[in-house]
Amino acid sequence: MNALPSDPIIAIATAPGRGGIGVIRVSGPDLRAWAESLCGQALQSRHAHYLPFRHRDGDVMDEGLALFFPGPHSYTGEDVLELQGHGGPAVLRRVLDDCLARGAAIGLRLAQPGEFTQRAFLNDRLDLAQAEAVADLIEASSTAAARSAMASLSGVFSAEIDALSERIVQLRMLVEATLDFPEEEIDFLEKYQAAERLDAVTATLDGVLRTARQGLVLREGLHVVLAGQPNVGKSSLLNALAGEDVAIVTPIAGTTRDRVIQQIHIDGIPLHIVDTAGLRDTDDTVERIGIERTWAEIARAQVILHLQDARHPDDPLDADIVRRLPAGTPVLRVLNKVDLTSGEAVRPDRGSGGGQGAVPGSGGGEAVPGDHGEIRISARTGAGLDTLRARLLHIAGWTPGAESPWLARERHVQALDAAREHLLLAREHASHSDQVLDLFAEELRLAHEALCEITGQFTSDDLLGEIFSRFCIGK
Ligand code: GDP
């Protein structure tokens, strides 16, 4: 764990640009004397003082509120001063520069991204999962994601992890006590019903893992690539899903020459939809580059929507495309322009999309790669689009209607997976003879350690650096 930093830090906490209010935040130990001299008056704790923000040369730069939060009852756990003035970049910059100049004597410096929250973590104001939830709340792109991030921030997720850890610790204590008295080892497993207890912990962990996977989908969404021949309606479908004209639609083949990415939400799940250049043989250099990029996008996709013209479902060129699609990525064949197929009603969906599955790379374990069957739609009339949306959520591993009580990150799911692996290995040792009690104990230790990584009790400085560097400045 890092040594606790002691140098005071400062940053503009509000977003860059112009706004009604701009906030500057300072955090450090023993800031009161400095803060009061900066503000030119005594500051009552946690009280809003309306005052002029005076430059060190005497002129008034701005006027607004000063709030002093003495540690440890502050966001960072240290003394915190907040100056709330007008939200213009020039005035904020001036107040910031003046604070820095007047703080030189106490070592005041600009904060790194996420450094306020990192201090909150280091001072035990938040655990690591909660600290991550701060960033996730700020970045949430849907109400559902914001609600779940807030639940994580309030500690719902951490409480589940702590409860699991606690149960593993109890088992560990029993085993390790037994290891000190070898004569008791013989009937340890039976005496303490170790196998049964282990099964119960594993079952709880499975439930947490399922919810975490949902939370991961909610946070990260799904990377969907629209692929197909020119003119099958890829751009039209993107526009229909987005509900606005983001891609150029023309009857001229080869219009989309570069990718267009649009983020849409279905049930609060963010979908990053990539429209690509149509796949065909071409002599046009620019179009060829576009087609190469399309294949690069297809290689990165979590789901491929292979669009075809419903009037020519057996086009040999589509068979060529199918042959080149990466194995292991879910592919949904989308037959578009059903409105032009004479008299044929939209057939019910068929195909293999019935199984529950998550998507590779989204951290889900039960990926259902490959063929997800076909659906028939019309980007023009909107027929079949609801089914398409539902199918996409299904492939993402999202259970509609199931609230995700917290947001999760890939690393949380990985840690839960690792903990689960160790519990299963421990279980295996438990079903053998008692000779392997020390191995049983070791697997429990590793499972416990994996869970602690989530809340940050055992986390390398590198990982901490990586997590906090992704925050915005001032948070
Ligand atoms: P892309 O090249 O695959 O992106 O195809 P576009 O979206 O540019 O569409 C090519 C042409 O097909 C345009 O004239 C669209 O208006 C038309 N189109 C797209 N989807 C449909 C559809 O569902 N029904 C009909 N009738 N026309 C469509």
PDB file of N, CA and C and ligand atoms in Angstrom, residues 228-237 239 248-256 275-276 278 307 311 336-340 377-382, ligand 1:
ATOM      1  N   GLY A 228     -21.727  -6.125 -44.267  1.00  0.00           N
ATOM      2  CA  GLY A 228     -22.519  -6.652 -45.376  1.00  0.00           C
ATOM      3  C   GLY A 228     -22.115  -5.984 -46.673  1.00  0.00           C
ATOM      4  N   GLN A 229     -22.744  -6.422 -47.737  1.00  0.00           N
ATOM      5  CA  GLN A 229     -22.441  -5.840 -49.039  1.00  0.00           C
ATOM      6  C   GLN A 229     -22.929  -4.385 -49.084  1.00  0.00           C
ATOM      7  N   PRO A 230     -22.434  -3.630 -50.045  1.00  0.00           N
ATOM      8  CA  PRO A 230     -22.939  -2.271 -50.186  1.00  0.00           C
ATOM      9  C   PRO A 230     -24.435  -2.296 -50.472  1.00  0.00           C
ATOM     10  N   ASN A 231     -25.121  -1.270 -49.979  1.00  0.00           N
ATOM     11  CA  ASN A 231     -26.527  -1.060 -50.332  1.00  0.00           C
ATOM     12  C   ASN A 231     -27.543  -1.991 -49.686  1.00  0.00           C
ATOM     13  N   VAL A 232     -27.102  -2.825 -48.751  1.00  0.00           N
ATOM     14  CA  VAL A 232     -28.081  -3.722 -48.116  1.00  0.00           C
ATOM     15  C   VAL A 232     -28.855  -2.985 -47.019  1.00  0.00           C
ATOM     16  N   GLY A 233     -28.376  -1.781 -46.668  1.00  0.00           N
ATOM     17  CA  GLY A 233     -29.140  -0.990 -45.695  1.00  0.00           C
ATOM     18  C   GLY A 233     -28.456  -0.845 -44.345  1.00  0.00           C
ATOM     19  N   LYS A 234     -27.121  -0.930 -44.331  1.00  0.00           N
ATOM     20  CA  LYS A 234     -26.400  -0.827 -43.043  1.00  0.00           C
ATOM     21  C   LYS A 234     -26.584   0.571 -42.439  1.00  0.00           C
ATOM     22  N   SER A 235     -26.366   1.588 -43.278  1.00  0.00           N
ATOM     23  CA  SER A 235     -26.495   2.953 -42.742  1.00  0.00           C
ATOM     24  C   SER A 235     -27.935   3.234 -42.339  1.00  0.00           C
ATOM     25  N   SER A 236     -28.871   2.710 -43.135  1.00  0.00           N
ATOM     26  CA  SER A 236     -30.284   2.921 -42.791  1.00  0.00           C
ATOM     27  C   SER A 236     -30.606   2.276 -41.455  1.00  0.00           C
ATOM     28  N   LEU A 237     -30.035   1.097 -41.208  1.00  0.00           N
ATOM     29  CA  LEU A 237     -30.301   0.417 -39.938  1.00  0.00           C
ATOM     30  C   LEU A 237     -29.692   1.205 -38.776  1.00  0.00           C
ATOM     31  N   ASN A 239     -29.197   4.368 -38.632  1.00  0.00           N
ATOM     32  CA  ASN A 239     -30.057   5.536 -38.403  1.00  0.00           C
ATOM     33  C   ASN A 239     -31.356   5.142 -37.715  1.00  0.00           C
ATOM     34  N   ILE A 248     -24.794   8.542 -43.762  1.00  0.00           N
ATOM     35  CA  ILE A 248     -25.341   8.985 -45.043  1.00  0.00           C
ATOM     36  C   ILE A 248     -25.991   7.787 -45.739  1.00  0.00           C
ATOM     37  N   VAL A 249     -27.229   7.991 -46.149  1.00  0.00           N
ATOM     38  CA  VAL A 249     -27.933   6.912 -46.851  1.00  0.00           C
ATOM     39  C   VAL A 249     -28.156   7.341 -48.296  1.00  0.00           C
ATOM     40  N   THR A 250     -27.662   6.577 -49.238  1.00  0.00           N
ATOM     41  CA  THR A 250     -27.941   6.852 -50.646  1.00  0.00           C
ATOM     42  C   THR A 250     -28.093   5.521 -51.368  1.00  0.00           C
ATOM     43  N   PRO A 251     -28.740   5.565 -52.523  1.00  0.00           N
ATOM     44  CA  PRO A 251     -28.826   4.318 -53.287  1.00  0.00           C
ATOM     45  C   PRO A 251     -27.529   4.015 -54.024  1.00  0.00           C
ATOM     46  N   ILE A 252     -26.489   4.853 -53.846  1.00  0.00           N
ATOM     47  CA  ILE A 252     -25.243   4.606 -54.571  1.00  0.00           C
ATOM     48  C   ILE A 252     -24.338   3.702 -53.732  1.00  0.00           C
ATOM     49  N   ALA A 253     -23.979   2.563 -54.289  1.00  0.00           N
ATOM     50  CA  ALA A 253     -23.149   1.619 -53.553  1.00  0.00           C
ATOM     51  C   ALA A 253     -21.804   2.255 -53.223  1.00  0.00           C
ATOM     52  N   GLY A 254     -21.306   1.944 -52.030  1.00  0.00           N
ATOM     53  CA  GLY A 254     -19.979   2.442 -51.657  1.00  0.00           C
ATOM     54  C   GLY A 254     -19.984   3.820 -51.024  1.00  0.00           C
ATOM     55  N   THR A 255     -21.137   4.257 -50.523  1.00  0.00           N
ATOM     56  CA  THR A 255     -21.201   5.611 -49.951  1.00  0.00           C
ATOM     57  C   THR A 255     -20.467   5.706 -48.608  1.00  0.00           C
ATOM     58  N   THR A 256     -20.629   4.708 -47.757  1.00  0.00           N
ATOM     59  CA  THR A 256     -19.955   4.744 -46.458  1.00  0.00           C
ATOM     60  C   THR A 256     -18.538   4.237 -46.674  1.00  0.00           C
ATOM     61  N   ASP A 275     -21.003   1.386 -38.154  1.00  0.00           N
ATOM     62  CA  ASP A 275     -21.414   1.198 -39.544  1.00  0.00           C
ATOM     63  C   ASP A 275     -20.132   1.189 -40.361  1.00  0.00           C
ATOM     64  N   THR A 276     -20.043   0.295 -41.322  1.00  0.00           N
ATOM     65  CA  THR A 276     -18.772   0.138 -42.030  1.00  0.00           C
ATOM     66  C   THR A 276     -18.981   0.244 -43.536  1.00  0.00           C
ATOM     67  N   GLY A 278     -19.255  -1.025 -47.195  1.00  0.00           N
ATOM     68  CA  GLY A 278     -19.790  -2.284 -47.707  1.00  0.00           C
ATOM     69  C   GLY A 278     -18.686  -3.166 -48.273  1.00  0.00           C
ATOM     70  N   LEU A 307     -25.705  -7.984 -42.453  1.00  0.00           N
ATOM     71  CA  LEU A 307     -26.904  -7.543 -43.179  1.00  0.00           C
ATOM     72  C   LEU A 307     -26.924  -8.096 -44.588  1.00  0.00           C
ATOM     73  N   ARG A 311     -34.299  -9.920 -50.377  1.00  0.00           N
ATOM     74  CA  ARG A 311     -34.746 -10.401 -51.684  1.00  0.00           C
ATOM     75  C   ARG A 311     -33.749 -11.391 -52.283  1.00  0.00           C
ATOM     76  N   ASN A 336     -32.651  -7.641 -44.450  1.00  0.00           N
ATOM     77  CA  ASN A 336     -33.275  -6.314 -44.458  1.00  0.00           C
ATOM     78  C   ASN A 336     -34.120  -6.137 -45.718  1.00  0.00           C
ATOM     79  N   LYS A 337     -34.924  -5.115 -45.691  1.00  0.00           N
ATOM     80  CA  LYS A 337     -35.807  -4.729 -46.805  1.00  0.00           C
ATOM     81  C   LYS A 337     -36.933  -5.743 -47.001  1.00  0.00           C
ATOM     82  N   VAL A 338     -37.419  -6.302 -45.903  1.00  0.00           N
ATOM     83  CA  VAL A 338     -38.539  -7.258 -46.048  1.00  0.00           C
ATOM     84  C   VAL A 338     -39.765  -6.566 -46.642  1.00  0.00           C
ATOM     85  N   ASP A 339     -39.812  -5.242 -46.530  1.00  0.00           N
ATOM     86  CA  ASP A 339     -40.974  -4.551 -47.117  1.00  0.00           C
ATOM     87  C   ASP A 339     -41.002  -4.712 -48.633  1.00  0.00           C
ATOM     88  N   LEU A 340     -39.866  -5.078 -49.213  1.00  0.00           N
ATOM     89  CA  LEU A 340     -39.837  -5.241 -50.673  1.00  0.00           C
ATOM     90  C   LEU A 340     -40.071  -6.685 -51.100  1.00  0.00           C
ATOM     91  N   ILE A 377     -36.016  -7.922 -41.067  1.00  0.00           N
ATOM     92  CA  ILE A 377     -36.394  -6.567 -40.654  1.00  0.00           C
ATOM     93  C   ILE A 377     -36.597  -5.670 -41.872  1.00  0.00           C
ATOM     94  N   SER A 378     -37.116  -4.494 -41.600  1.00  0.00           N
ATOM     95  CA  SER A 378     -37.076  -3.439 -42.599  1.00  0.00           C
ATOM     96  C   SER A 378     -36.590  -2.181 -41.898  1.00  0.00           C
ATOM     97  N   ALA A 379     -35.405  -1.743 -42.298  1.00  0.00           N
ATOM     98  CA  ALA A 379     -34.877  -0.508 -41.708  1.00  0.00           C
ATOM     99  C   ALA A 379     -35.780   0.657 -42.086  1.00  0.00           C
ATOM    100  N   ARG A 380     -36.469   0.508 -43.232  1.00  0.00           N
ATOM    101  CA  ARG A 380     -37.317   1.612 -43.684  1.00  0.00           C
ATOM    102  C   ARG A 380     -38.610   1.697 -42.874  1.00  0.00           C
ATOM    103  N   THR A 381     -39.315   0.571 -42.688  1.00  0.00           N
ATOM    104  CA  THR A 381     -40.609   0.642 -41.989  1.00  0.00           C
ATOM    105  C   THR A 381     -40.453   0.411 -40.485  1.00  0.00           C
ATOM    106  N   GLY A 382     -39.313  -0.115 -40.069  1.00  0.00           N
ATOM    107  CA  GLY A 382     -39.125  -0.396 -38.648  1.00  0.00           C
ATOM    108  C   GLY A 382     -39.572  -1.805 -38.253  1.00  0.00           C
TER     109      GLY A 382
HETATM  110  P1  GDP B   1     -25.584   0.602 -47.041  1.00  0.00           P
HETATM  111  O1  GDP B   1     -24.762   0.887 -48.230  1.00  0.00           O
HETATM  112  O2  GDP B   1     -25.584  -0.863 -46.701  1.00  0.00           O
HETATM  113  O3  GDP B   1     -25.231   1.455 -45.855  1.00  0.00           O
HETATM  114  O4  GDP B   1     -27.080   0.904 -47.435  1.00  0.00           O
HETATM  115  P2  GDP B   1     -27.950   2.237 -47.209  1.00  0.00           P
HETATM  116  O5  GDP B   1     -28.444   2.313 -45.826  1.00  0.00           O
HETATM  117  O6  GDP B   1     -27.187   3.420 -47.753  1.00  0.00           O
HETATM  118  O7  GDP B   1     -29.216   1.912 -48.124  1.00  0.00           O
HETATM  119  C1  GDP B   1     -29.121   1.679 -49.523  1.00  0.00           C
HETATM  120  C2  GDP B   1     -30.483   1.946 -50.148  1.00  0.00           C
HETATM  121  O8  GDP B   1     -31.431   0.999 -49.682  1.00  0.00           O
HETATM  122  C3  GDP B   1     -31.033   3.330 -49.804  1.00  0.00           C
HETATM  123  O9  GDP B   1     -31.687   3.840 -50.946  1.00  0.00           O
HETATM  124  C4  GDP B   1     -32.024   3.036 -48.694  1.00  0.00           C
HETATM  125  O10 GDP B   1     -33.081   3.982 -48.654  1.00  0.00           O
HETATM  126  C5  GDP B   1     -32.541   1.661 -49.110  1.00  0.00           C
HETATM  127  N1  GDP B   1     -33.022   0.885 -47.964  1.00  0.00           N
HETATM  128  C6  GDP B   1     -32.351   0.620 -46.815  1.00  0.00           C
HETATM  129  N2  GDP B   1     -33.107  -0.149 -45.993  1.00  0.00           N
HETATM  130  C7  GDP B   1     -34.275  -0.365 -46.631  1.00  0.00           C
HETATM  131  C8  GDP B   1     -35.456  -1.086 -46.297  1.00  0.00           C
HETATM  132  O11 GDP B   1     -35.610  -1.702 -45.226  1.00  0.00           O
HETATM  133  N3  GDP B   1     -36.461  -1.083 -47.226  1.00  0.00           N
HETATM  134  C9  GDP B   1     -36.341  -0.435 -48.403  1.00  0.00           C
HETATM  135  N4  GDP B   1     -37.374  -0.482 -49.245  1.00  0.00           N
HETATM  136  N5  GDP B   1     -35.247   0.244 -48.738  1.00  0.00           N
HETATM  137  C10 GDP B   1     -34.213   0.298 -47.873  1.00  0.00           C
END
